[in-house]
JSON list of C-alpha atoms in Angstrom, two decimals:
[
{"chain": "R", "resi": 1, "resn": "ASN", "atom": "CA", "xyz": [135.52, 76.24, 124.00]},
{"chain": "R", "resi": 2, "resn": "PRO", "atom": "CA", "xyz": [137.21, 73.39, 125.29]},
{"chain": "R", "resi": 3, "resn": "ALA", "atom": "CA", "xyz": [136.86, 74.48, 128.93]},
{"chain": "R", "resi": 4, "resn": "THR", "atom": "CA", "xyz": [133.13, 74.77, 128.27]},
{"chain": "R", "resi": 5, "resn": "GLY", "atom": "CA", "xyz": [132.13, 72.58, 125.21]},
{"chain": "R", "resi": 6, "resn": "HIS", "atom": "CA", "xyz": [130.30, 75.65, 123.86]},
{"chain": "R", "resi": 7, "resn": "ALA", "atom": "CA", "xyz": [130.80, 76.46, 119.80]},
{"chain": "R", "resi": 8, "resn": "TYR", "atom": "CA", "xyz": [130.75, 79.75, 118.13]},
{"chain": "R", "resi": 9, "resn": "ILE", "atom": "CA", "xyz": [129.30, 79.91, 114.57]},
{"chain": "R", "resi": 10, "resn": "GLY", "atom": "CA", "xyz": [129.23, 82.61, 112.43]},
{"chain": "R", "resi": 11, "resn": "ASN", "atom": "CA", "xyz": [127.96, 83.52, 108.84]},
{"chain": "R", "resi": 12, "resn": "PHE", "atom": "CA", "xyz": [128.42, 85.96, 105.90]},
{"chain": "R", "resi": 13, "resn": "GLY", "atom": "CA", "xyz": [125.51, 86.87, 106.55]},
{"chain": "R", "resi": 14, "resn": "PHE", "atom": "CA", "xyz": [124.36, 87.80, 102.81]},
{"chain": "R", "resi": 15, "resn": "ASP", "atom": "CA", "xyz": [125.02, 85.58, 99.97]},
{"chain": "R", "resi": 16, "resn": "LEU", "atom": "CA", "xyz": [128.48, 86.15, 98.61]},
{"chain": "R", "resi": 17, "resn": "GLU", "atom": "CA", "xyz": [128.14, 84.61, 95.15]},
{"chain": "R", "resi": 18, "resn": "ALA", "atom": "CA", "xyz": [125.18, 86.40, 94.07]},
{"chain": "R", "resi": 19, "resn": "ASP", "atom": "CA", "xyz": [127.20, 89.61, 94.49]},
{"chain": "R", "resi": 20, "resn": "ALA", "atom": "CA", "xyz": [124.93, 90.84, 96.90]},
{"chain": "R", "resi": 21, "resn": "PRO", "atom": "CA", "xyz": [125.33, 93.74, 98.94]},
{"chain": "R", "resi": 22, "resn": "PRO", "atom": "CA", "xyz": [127.40, 92.96, 102.44]},
{"chain": "R", "resi": 23, "resn": "THR", "atom": "CA", "xyz": [125.26, 93.13, 105.58]},
{"chain": "R", "resi": 24, "resn": "PRO", "atom": "CA", "xyz": [125.71, 92.92, 109.16]},
{"chain": "R", "resi": 25, "resn": "THR", "atom": "CA", "xyz": [124.98, 89.24, 110.61]},
{"chain": "R", "resi": 26, "resn": "ASN", "atom": "CA", "xyz": [125.00, 87.49, 113.63]},
{"chain": "R", "resi": 27, "resn": "VAL", "atom": "CA", "xyz": [127.00, 84.72, 115.80]},
{"chain": "R", "resi": 28, "resn": "VAL", "atom": "CA", "xyz": [125.24, 81.64, 117.62]},
{"chain": "R", "resi": 29, "resn": "CYS", "atom": "CA", "xyz": [126.69, 79.91, 120.68]},
{"chain": "R", "resi": 30, "resn": "VAL", "atom": "CA", "xyz": [125.63, 75.99, 120.65]},
{"chain": "R", "resi": 31, "resn": "ALA", "atom": "CA", "xyz": [125.95, 74.71, 123.99]},
{"chain": "R", "resi": 32, "resn": "PRO", "atom": "CA", "xyz": [126.95, 70.79, 124.43]},
{"chain": "R", "resi": 33, "resn": "ASP", "atom": "CA", "xyz": [123.51, 70.03, 125.10]},
{"chain": "R", "resi": 34, "resn": "GLY", "atom": "CA", "xyz": [122.44, 71.45, 121.57]},
{"chain": "R", "resi": 35, "resn": "GLU", "atom": "CA", "xyz": [120.80, 74.55, 122.91]},
{"chain": "R", "resi": 36, "resn": "VAL", "atom": "CA", "xyz": [121.37, 77.74, 120.42]},
{"chain": "R", "resi": 37, "resn": "TRP", "atom": "CA", "xyz": [121.41, 81.31, 120.63]},
{"chain": "R", "resi": 38, "resn": "THR", "atom": "CA", "xyz": [122.80, 84.38, 119.67]},
{"chain": "R", "resi": 39, "resn": "VAL", "atom": "CA", "xyz": [125.86, 85.68, 121.21]},
{"chain": "R", "resi": 40, "resn": "ILE", "atom": "CA", "xyz": [126.89, 88.66, 118.79]},
{"chain": "R", "resi": 41, "resn": "GLU", "atom": "CA", "xyz": [124.84, 90.81, 116.68]},
{"chain": "R", "resi": 42, "resn": "GLY", "atom": "CA", "xyz": [125.91, 92.87, 113.93]},
{"chain": "R", "resi": 43, "resn": "ALA", "atom": "CA", "xyz": [128.94, 91.53, 113.08]},
{"chain": "R", "resi": 44, "resn": "CYS", "atom": "CA", "xyz": [130.54, 92.60, 109.92]},
{"chain": "R", "resi": 45, "resn": "PHE", "atom": "CA", "xyz": [131.58, 89.21, 107.67]},
{"chain": "R", "resi": 46, "resn": "PRO", "atom": "CA", "xyz": [132.57, 87.07, 110.75]},
{"chain": "R", "resi": 47, "resn": "ASN", "atom": "CA", "xyz": [135.34, 85.23, 109.34]},
{"chain": "R", "resi": 48, "resn": "GLY", "atom": "CA", "xyz": [136.70, 83.27, 111.96]},
{"chain": "R", "resi": 49, "resn": "SER", "atom": "CA", "xyz": [137.28, 82.96, 115.48]},
{"chain": "R", "resi": 50, "resn": "VAL", "atom": "CA", "xyz": [139.87, 81.93, 118.38]},
{"chain": "R", "resi": 51, "resn": "ILE", "atom": "CA", "xyz": [139.69, 81.56, 121.75]},
{"chain": "R", "resi": 52, "resn": "THR", "atom": "CA", "xyz": [142.70, 82.51, 123.98]},
{"chain": "R", "resi": 53, "resn": "PRO", "atom": "CA", "xyz": [144.91, 79.52, 126.16]},
{"chain": "R", "resi": 54, "resn": "ASP", "atom": "CA", "xyz": [143.13, 80.81, 129.21]},
{"chain": "R", "resi": 55, "resn": "GLY", "atom": "CA", "xyz": [139.56, 80.27, 127.75]},
{"chain": "R", "resi": 56, "resn": "GLY", "atom": "CA", "xyz": [138.43, 83.82, 128.78]},
{"chain": "R", "resi": 57, "resn": "THR", "atom": "CA", "xyz": [138.44, 85.30, 125.58]},
{"chain": "R", "resi": 58, "resn": "LEU", "atom": "CA", "xyz": [136.82, 84.75, 122.07]},
{"chain": "R", "resi": 59, "resn": "ILE", "atom": "CA", "xyz": [138.38, 86.83, 119.24]},
{"chain": "R", "resi": 60, "resn": "LEU", "atom": "CA", "xyz": [136.58, 87.56, 116.47]},
{"chain": "R", "resi": 61, "resn": "ALA", "atom": "CA", "xyz": [137.96, 88.42, 112.44]},
{"chain": "R", "resi": 62, "resn": "GLU", "atom": "CA", "xyz": [135.94, 90.81, 110.80]},
{"chain": "R", "resi": 63, "resn": "THR", "atom": "CA", "xyz": [136.78, 90.74, 107.27]},
{"chain": "R", "resi": 64, "resn": "TYR", "atom": "CA", "xyz": [134.15, 93.75, 106.55]},
{"chain": "R", "resi": 65, "resn": "GLY", "atom": "CA", "xyz": [134.69, 95.62, 110.09]},
{"chain": "R", "resi": 66, "resn": "GLN", "atom": "CA", "xyz": [138.46, 95.99, 109.27]},
{"chain": "R", "resi": 67, "resn": "ARG", "atom": "CA", "xyz": [138.89, 94.27, 112.96]},
{"chain": "R", "resi": 68, "resn": "LEU", "atom": "CA", "xyz": [139.60, 91.96, 115.76]},
{"chain": "R", "resi": 69, "resn": "SER", "atom": "CA", "xyz": [137.24, 92.07, 118.29]},
{"chain": "R", "resi": 70, "resn": "ALA", "atom": "CA", "xyz": [136.75, 90.48, 121.40]},
{"chain": "R", "resi": 71, "resn": "TYR", "atom": "CA", "xyz": [134.56, 89.62, 123.98]},
{"chain": "R", "resi": 72, "resn": "ASP", "atom": "CA", "xyz": [134.96, 87.93, 127.68]},
{"chain": "R", "resi": 73, "resn": "ILE", "atom": "CA", "xyz": [133.38, 84.57, 127.74]},
{"chain": "R", "resi": 74, "resn": "LEU", "atom": "CA", "xyz": [130.85, 84.16, 130.58]},
{"chain": "R", "resi": 75, "resn": "PRO", "atom": "CA", "xyz": [130.58, 80.56, 132.37]},
{"chain": "R", "resi": 76, "resn": "ASP", "atom": "CA", "xyz": [127.42, 79.45, 130.43]},
{"chain": "R", "resi": 77, "resn": "GLY", "atom": "CA", "xyz": [128.84, 80.25, 127.57]},
{"chain": "R", "resi": 78, "resn": "GLY", "atom": "CA", "xyz": [127.51, 83.70, 126.38]},
{"chain": "R", "resi": 79, "resn": "LEU", "atom": "CA", "xyz": [130.12, 86.61, 125.12]},
{"chain": "R", "resi": 80, "resn": "ALA", "atom": "CA", "xyz": [130.56, 90.41, 127.75]},
{"chain": "R", "resi": 81, "resn": "ASN", "atom": "CA", "xyz": [132.61, 93.00, 127.22]},
{"chain": "R", "resi": 82, "resn": "PRO", "atom": "CA", "xyz": [132.12, 93.66, 123.33]},
{"chain": "R", "resi": 83, "resn": "ARG", "atom": "CA", "xyz": [135.24, 95.51, 122.53]},
{"chain": "R", "resi": 84, "resn": "THR", "atom": "CA", "xyz": [137.97, 96.42, 119.29]},
{"chain": "R", "resi": 85, "resn": "TRP", "atom": "CA", "xyz": [141.22, 94.11, 119.76]},
{"chain": "R", "resi": 86, "resn": "ALA", "atom": "CA", "xyz": [142.62, 95.57, 116.58]},
{"chain": "R", "resi": 87, "resn": "ASP", "atom": "CA", "xyz": [141.59, 98.10, 114.86]},
{"chain": "R", "resi": 88, "resn": "LEU", "atom": "CA", "xyz": [143.43, 96.80, 111.07]},
{"chain": "R", "resi": 89, "resn": "GLN", "atom": "CA", "xyz": [142.00, 99.74, 108.87]},
{"chain": "R", "resi": 90, "resn": "PRO", "atom": "CA", "xyz": [142.70, 99.64, 106.08]},
{"chain": "R", "resi": 91, "resn": "TYR", "atom": "CA", "xyz": [143.76, 95.81, 106.38]},
{"chain": "R", "resi": 92, "resn": "VAL", "atom": "CA", "xyz": [141.07, 93.08, 106.50]},
{"chain": "R", "resi": 93, "resn": "PRO", "atom": "CA", "xyz": [141.40, 89.98, 108.32]},
{"chain": "R", "resi": 94, "resn": "ASP", "atom": "CA", "xyz": [140.42, 87.15, 106.13]},
{"chain": "R", "resi": 95, "resn": "GLY", "atom": "CA", "xyz": [140.92, 83.95, 108.63]},
{"chain": "R", "resi": 96, "resn": "ILE", "atom": "CA", "xyz": [142.31, 84.14, 112.24]},
{"chain": "R", "resi": 97, "resn": "CYS", "atom": "CA", "xyz": [144.60, 81.60, 113.98]},
{"chain": "R", "resi": 98, "resn": "LEU", "atom": "CA", "xyz": [146.11, 81.12, 117.62]},
{"chain": "R", "resi": 99, "resn": "ASP", "atom": "CA", "xyz": [149.63, 79.42, 117.69]},
{"chain": "R", "resi": 100, "resn": "ALA", "atom": "CA", "xyz": [151.45, 77.70, 120.36]},
{"chain": "R", "resi": 101, "resn": "GLU", "atom": "CA", "xyz": [152.40, 80.70, 122.27]},
{"chain": "R", "resi": 102, "resn": "GLY", "atom": "CA", "xyz": [148.40, 82.30, 122.23]},
{"chain": "R", "resi": 103, "resn": "ALA", "atom": "CA", "xyz": [150.15, 84.76, 119.59]},
{"chain": "R", "resi": 104, "resn": "VAL", "atom": "CA", "xyz": [147.22, 85.77, 116.90]},
{"chain": "R", "resi": 105, "resn": "TRP", "atom": "CA", "xyz": [148.04, 85.14, 113.52]},
{"chain": "R", "resi": 106, "resn": "PHE", "atom": "CA", "xyz": [145.63, 86.36, 110.09]},
{"chain": "R", "resi": 107, "resn": "VAL", "atom": "CA", "xyz": [145.42, 86.15, 106.30]},
{"chain": "R", "resi": 108, "resn": "SER", "atom": "CA", "xyz": [145.60, 89.67, 104.65]},
{"chain": "R", "resi": 109, "resn": "LYS", "atom": "CA", "xyz": [146.48, 90.20, 100.99]},
{"chain": "R", "resi": 110, "resn": "ARG", "atom": "CA", "xyz": [145.97, 94.18, 101.59]},
{"chain": "R", "resi": 111, "resn": "LEU", "atom": "CA", "xyz": [148.86, 93.89, 103.65]},
{"chain": "R", "resi": 112, "resn": "ALA", "atom": "CA", "xyz": [150.90, 92.50, 100.91]},
{"chain": "R", "resi": 113, "resn": "ASP", "atom": "CA", "xyz": [149.78, 95.53, 98.59]},
{"chain": "R", "resi": 114, "resn": "GLU", "atom": "CA", "xyz": [150.51, 97.88, 101.69]},
{"chain": "R", "resi": 115, "resn": "VAL", "atom": "CA", "xyz": [154.10, 97.16, 102.23]},
{"chain": "R", "resi": 116, "resn": "ARG", "atom": "CA", "xyz": [154.77, 96.86, 98.54]},
{"chain": "R", "resi": 117, "resn": "ARG", "atom": "CA", "xyz": [153.32, 100.29, 98.50]},
{"chain": "R", "resi": 118, "resn": "PHE", "atom": "CA", "xyz": [155.04, 101.67, 101.18]},
{"chain": "R", "resi": 119, "resn": "LEU", "atom": "CA", "xyz": [158.53, 100.05, 99.64]},
{"chain": "R", "resi": 120, "resn": "HIS", "atom": "CA", "xyz": [158.16, 102.12, 96.66]},
{"chain": "R", "resi": 121, "resn": "ALA", "atom": "CA", "xyz": [157.19, 105.37, 98.46]},
{"chain": "R", "resi": 122, "resn": "GLN", "atom": "CA", "xyz": [160.66, 105.13, 100.12]},
{"chain": "R", "resi": 123, "resn": "GLY", "atom": "CA", "xyz": [162.21, 105.04, 96.80]},
{"chain": "R", "resi": 124, "resn": "ASP", "atom": "CA", "xyz": [162.88, 101.81, 96.07]},
{"chain": "R", "resi": 125, "resn": "THR", "atom": "CA", "xyz": [161.67, 100.84, 92.39]},
{"chain": "R", "resi": 126, "resn": "ALA", "atom": "CA", "xyz": [163.03, 97.23, 92.46]},
{"chain": "R", "resi": 127, "resn": "VAL", "atom": "CA", "xyz": [160.15, 95.90, 94.23]},
{"chain": "R", "resi": 128, "resn": "PRO", "atom": "CA", "xyz": [159.02, 92.91, 92.98]},
{"chain": "R", "resi": 129, "resn": "GLY", "atom": "CA", "xyz": [155.28, 93.43, 91.58]},
{"chain": "R", "resi": 130, "resn": "GLU", "atom": "CA", "xyz": [152.03, 91.37, 92.72]},
{"chain": "R", "resi": 131, "resn": "ASP", "atom": "CA", "xyz": [152.44, 87.92, 90.99]},
{"chain": "R", "resi": 132, "resn": "LYS", "atom": "CA", "xyz": [156.08, 87.86, 92.20]},
{"chain": "R", "resi": 133, "resn": "ASN", "atom": "CA", "xyz": [155.40, 87.41, 96.05]},
{"chain": "R", "resi": 134, "resn": "ASP", "atom": "CA", "xyz": [157.87, 85.06, 96.96]},
{"chain": "R", "resi": 135, "resn": "ARG", "atom": "CA", "xyz": [160.51, 87.73, 95.81]},
{"chain": "R", "resi": 136, "resn": "LEU", "atom": "CA", "xyz": [158.79, 90.50, 97.56]},
{"chain": "R", "resi": 137, "resn": "PHE", "atom": "CA", "xyz": [158.74, 88.46, 100.71]},
{"chain": "R", "resi": 138, "resn": "ASP", "atom": "CA", "xyz": [162.68, 88.37, 100.73]},
{"chain": "R", "resi": 139, "resn": "VAL", "atom": "CA", "xyz": [162.84, 91.94, 100.17]},
{"chain": "R", "resi": 140, "resn": "TRP", "atom": "CA", "xyz": [160.60, 92.48, 103.26]},
{"chain": "R", "resi": 141, "resn": "GLN", "atom": "CA", "xyz": [162.94, 90.36, 105.04]},
{"chain": "R", "resi": 142, "resn": "GLU", "atom": "CA", "xyz": [166.32, 92.46, 103.89]},
{"chain": "R", "resi": 143, "resn": "TYR", "atom": "CA", "xyz": [164.33, 95.54, 104.86]},
{"chain": "R", "resi": 144, "resn": "GLY", "atom": "CA", "xyz": [163.86, 94.00, 108.50]},
{"chain": "R", "resi": 145, "resn": "ALA", "atom": "CA", "xyz": [159.70, 94.20, 107.79]},
{"chain": "R", "resi": 146, "resn": "VAL", "atom": "CA", "xyz": [159.33, 90.73, 108.97]},
{"chain": "R", "resi": 147, "resn": "VAL", "atom": "CA", "xyz": [160.40, 88.52, 111.51]},
{"chain": "R", "resi": 148, "resn": "PRO", "atom": "CA", "xyz": [162.35, 85.24, 110.31]},
{"chain": "R", "resi": 149, "resn": "ASN", "atom": "CA", "xyz": [161.41, 82.09, 111.31]},
{"chain": "R", "resi": 150, "resn": "PRO", "atom": "CA", "xyz": [164.27, 80.64, 113.34]},
{"chain": "R", "resi": 151, "resn": "ALA", "atom": "CA", "xyz": [163.37, 76.94, 112.17]},
{"chain": "R", "resi": 152, "resn": "THR", "atom": "CA", "xyz": [164.30, 78.12, 108.15]},
{"chain": "R", "resi": 153, "resn": "GLY", "atom": "CA", "xyz": [166.01, 81.69, 108.23]},
{"chain": "R", "resi": 154, "resn": "GLY", "atom": "CA", "xyz": [163.87, 82.44, 106.36]},
{"chain": "R", "resi": 155, "resn": "ALA", "atom": "CA", "xyz": [160.63, 85.24, 106.16]},
{"chain": "R", "resi": 156, "resn": "VAL", "atom": "CA", "xyz": [157.77, 82.15, 105.22]},
{"chain": "R", "resi": 157, "resn": "TRP", "atom": "CA", "xyz": [156.19, 80.51, 108.17]},
{"chain": "R", "resi": 158, "resn": "ARG", "atom": "CA", "xyz": [154.51, 77.51, 107.43]},
{"chain": "R", "resi": 159, "resn": "ALA", "atom": "CA", "xyz": [151.67, 75.81, 109.16]},
{"chain": "R", "resi": 160, "resn": "ARG", "atom": "CA", "xyz": [149.25, 72.93, 108.19]},
{"chain": "R", "resi": 161, "resn": "VAL", "atom": "CA", "xyz": [145.88, 73.10, 109.55]},
{"chain": "R", "resi": 162, "resn": "GLU", "atom": "CA", "xyz": [143.52, 69.61, 109.49]},
{"chain": "R", "resi": 163, "resn": "GLY", "atom": "CA", "xyz": [139.95, 68.83, 110.02]},
{"chain": "R", "resi": 164, "resn": "LEU", "atom": "CA", "xyz": [137.60, 65.71, 109.58]},
{"chain": "R", "resi": 165, "resn": "ASP", "atom": "CA", "xyz": [138.30, 65.43, 105.82]},
{"chain": "R", "resi": 166, "resn": "TYR", "atom": "CA", "xyz": [140.50, 68.25, 105.00]},
{"chain": "R", "resi": 167, "resn": "ALA", "atom": "CA", "xyz": [144.05, 69.52, 105.44]},
{"chain": "R", "resi": 168, "resn": "HIS", "atom": "CA", "xyz": [145.70, 73.02, 103.87]},
{"chain": "R", "resi": 169, "resn": "GLU", "atom": "CA", "xyz": [148.81, 74.01, 104.01]},
{"chain": "R", "resi": 170, "resn": "LEU", "atom": "CA", "xyz": [149.15, 77.92, 105.03]},
{"chain": "R", "resi": 171, "resn": "THR", "atom": "CA", "xyz": [152.21, 80.23, 104.29]},
{"chain": "R", "resi": 172, "resn": "MET", "atom": "CA", "xyz": [152.47, 83.25, 106.20]},
{"chain": "R", "resi": 173, "resn": "LEU", "atom": "CA", "xyz": [154.60, 86.27, 107.56]},
{"chain": "R", "resi": 174, "resn": "ARG", "atom": "CA", "xyz": [155.07, 87.69, 110.81]},
{"chain": "R", "resi": 175, "resn": "PHE", "atom": "CA", "xyz": [155.54, 91.37, 111.07]},
{"chain": "R", "resi": 176, "resn": "PRO", "atom": "CA", "xyz": [156.40, 93.30, 114.35]},
{"chain": "R", "resi": 177, "resn": "LEU", "atom": "CA", "xyz": [153.79, 95.31, 115.42]},
{"chain": "R", "resi": 178, "resn": "VAL", "atom": "CA", "xyz": [155.52, 98.45, 115.22]},
{"chain": "R", "resi": 179, "resn": "ARG", "atom": "CA", "xyz": [155.87, 97.79, 111.41]},
{"chain": "R", "resi": 180, "resn": "LEU", "atom": "CA", "xyz": [152.11, 97.58, 110.95]},
{"chain": "R", "resi": 181, "resn": "TRP", "atom": "CA", "xyz": [151.15, 100.23, 113.70]},
{"chain": "R", "resi": 182, "resn": "PRO", "atom": "CA", "xyz": [153.56, 102.83, 113.89]},
{"chain": "R", "resi": 183, "resn": "GLU", "atom": "CA", "xyz": [151.82, 104.38, 117.11]},
{"chain": "R", "resi": 184, "resn": "ALA", "atom": "CA", "xyz": [152.51, 102.07, 120.09]},
{"chain": "R", "resi": 185, "resn": "THR", "atom": "CA", "xyz": [149.30, 103.21, 121.51]},
{"chain": "R", "resi": 186, "resn": "ARG", "atom": "CA", "xyz": [147.69, 101.28, 118.47]},
{"chain": "R", "resi": 187, "resn": "PHE", "atom": "CA", "xyz": [148.79, 98.10, 119.16]},
{"chain": "R", "resi": 188, "resn": "PRO", "atom": "CA", "xyz": [146.60, 95.06, 119.76]}
]
């Protein structure tokens, strides 16, 4: 948290590479002085977190929980008021980030599969297969299912994530909430 100097660290909670069964795990807080303590218990595969621009809320992507969970950040770095920020079922968040405007973005391959199934159910027999996502993204834009990138006019948004020893290019799509959750009461 840039405002307080606290860091929040999660883990899978099980040995993914050994095909161990998923188990709930903890998220810890590391204070600027090095003190470490548990701030979240029972997280379902925490797979990234973000802190809102005001420094007041931590949003946690829980892959196996199929949700984004939110917590109020206390002055000492502790967390309070746990709540579901977005119920993503049947989608699975695989990472999370905030853009400059404070909007939450997350990755979900299942979402691409779900939209493909939706278009098939609408009678569109020309929907590209799983190996043709670039063409599928164009179809989504034709249907108005994604928000076009104003810089390119296309469906794809790009971001570069850099760390001390790595850099990664991300390809993203921006969906209007009404396309993901038909009921406004389910909007995050």
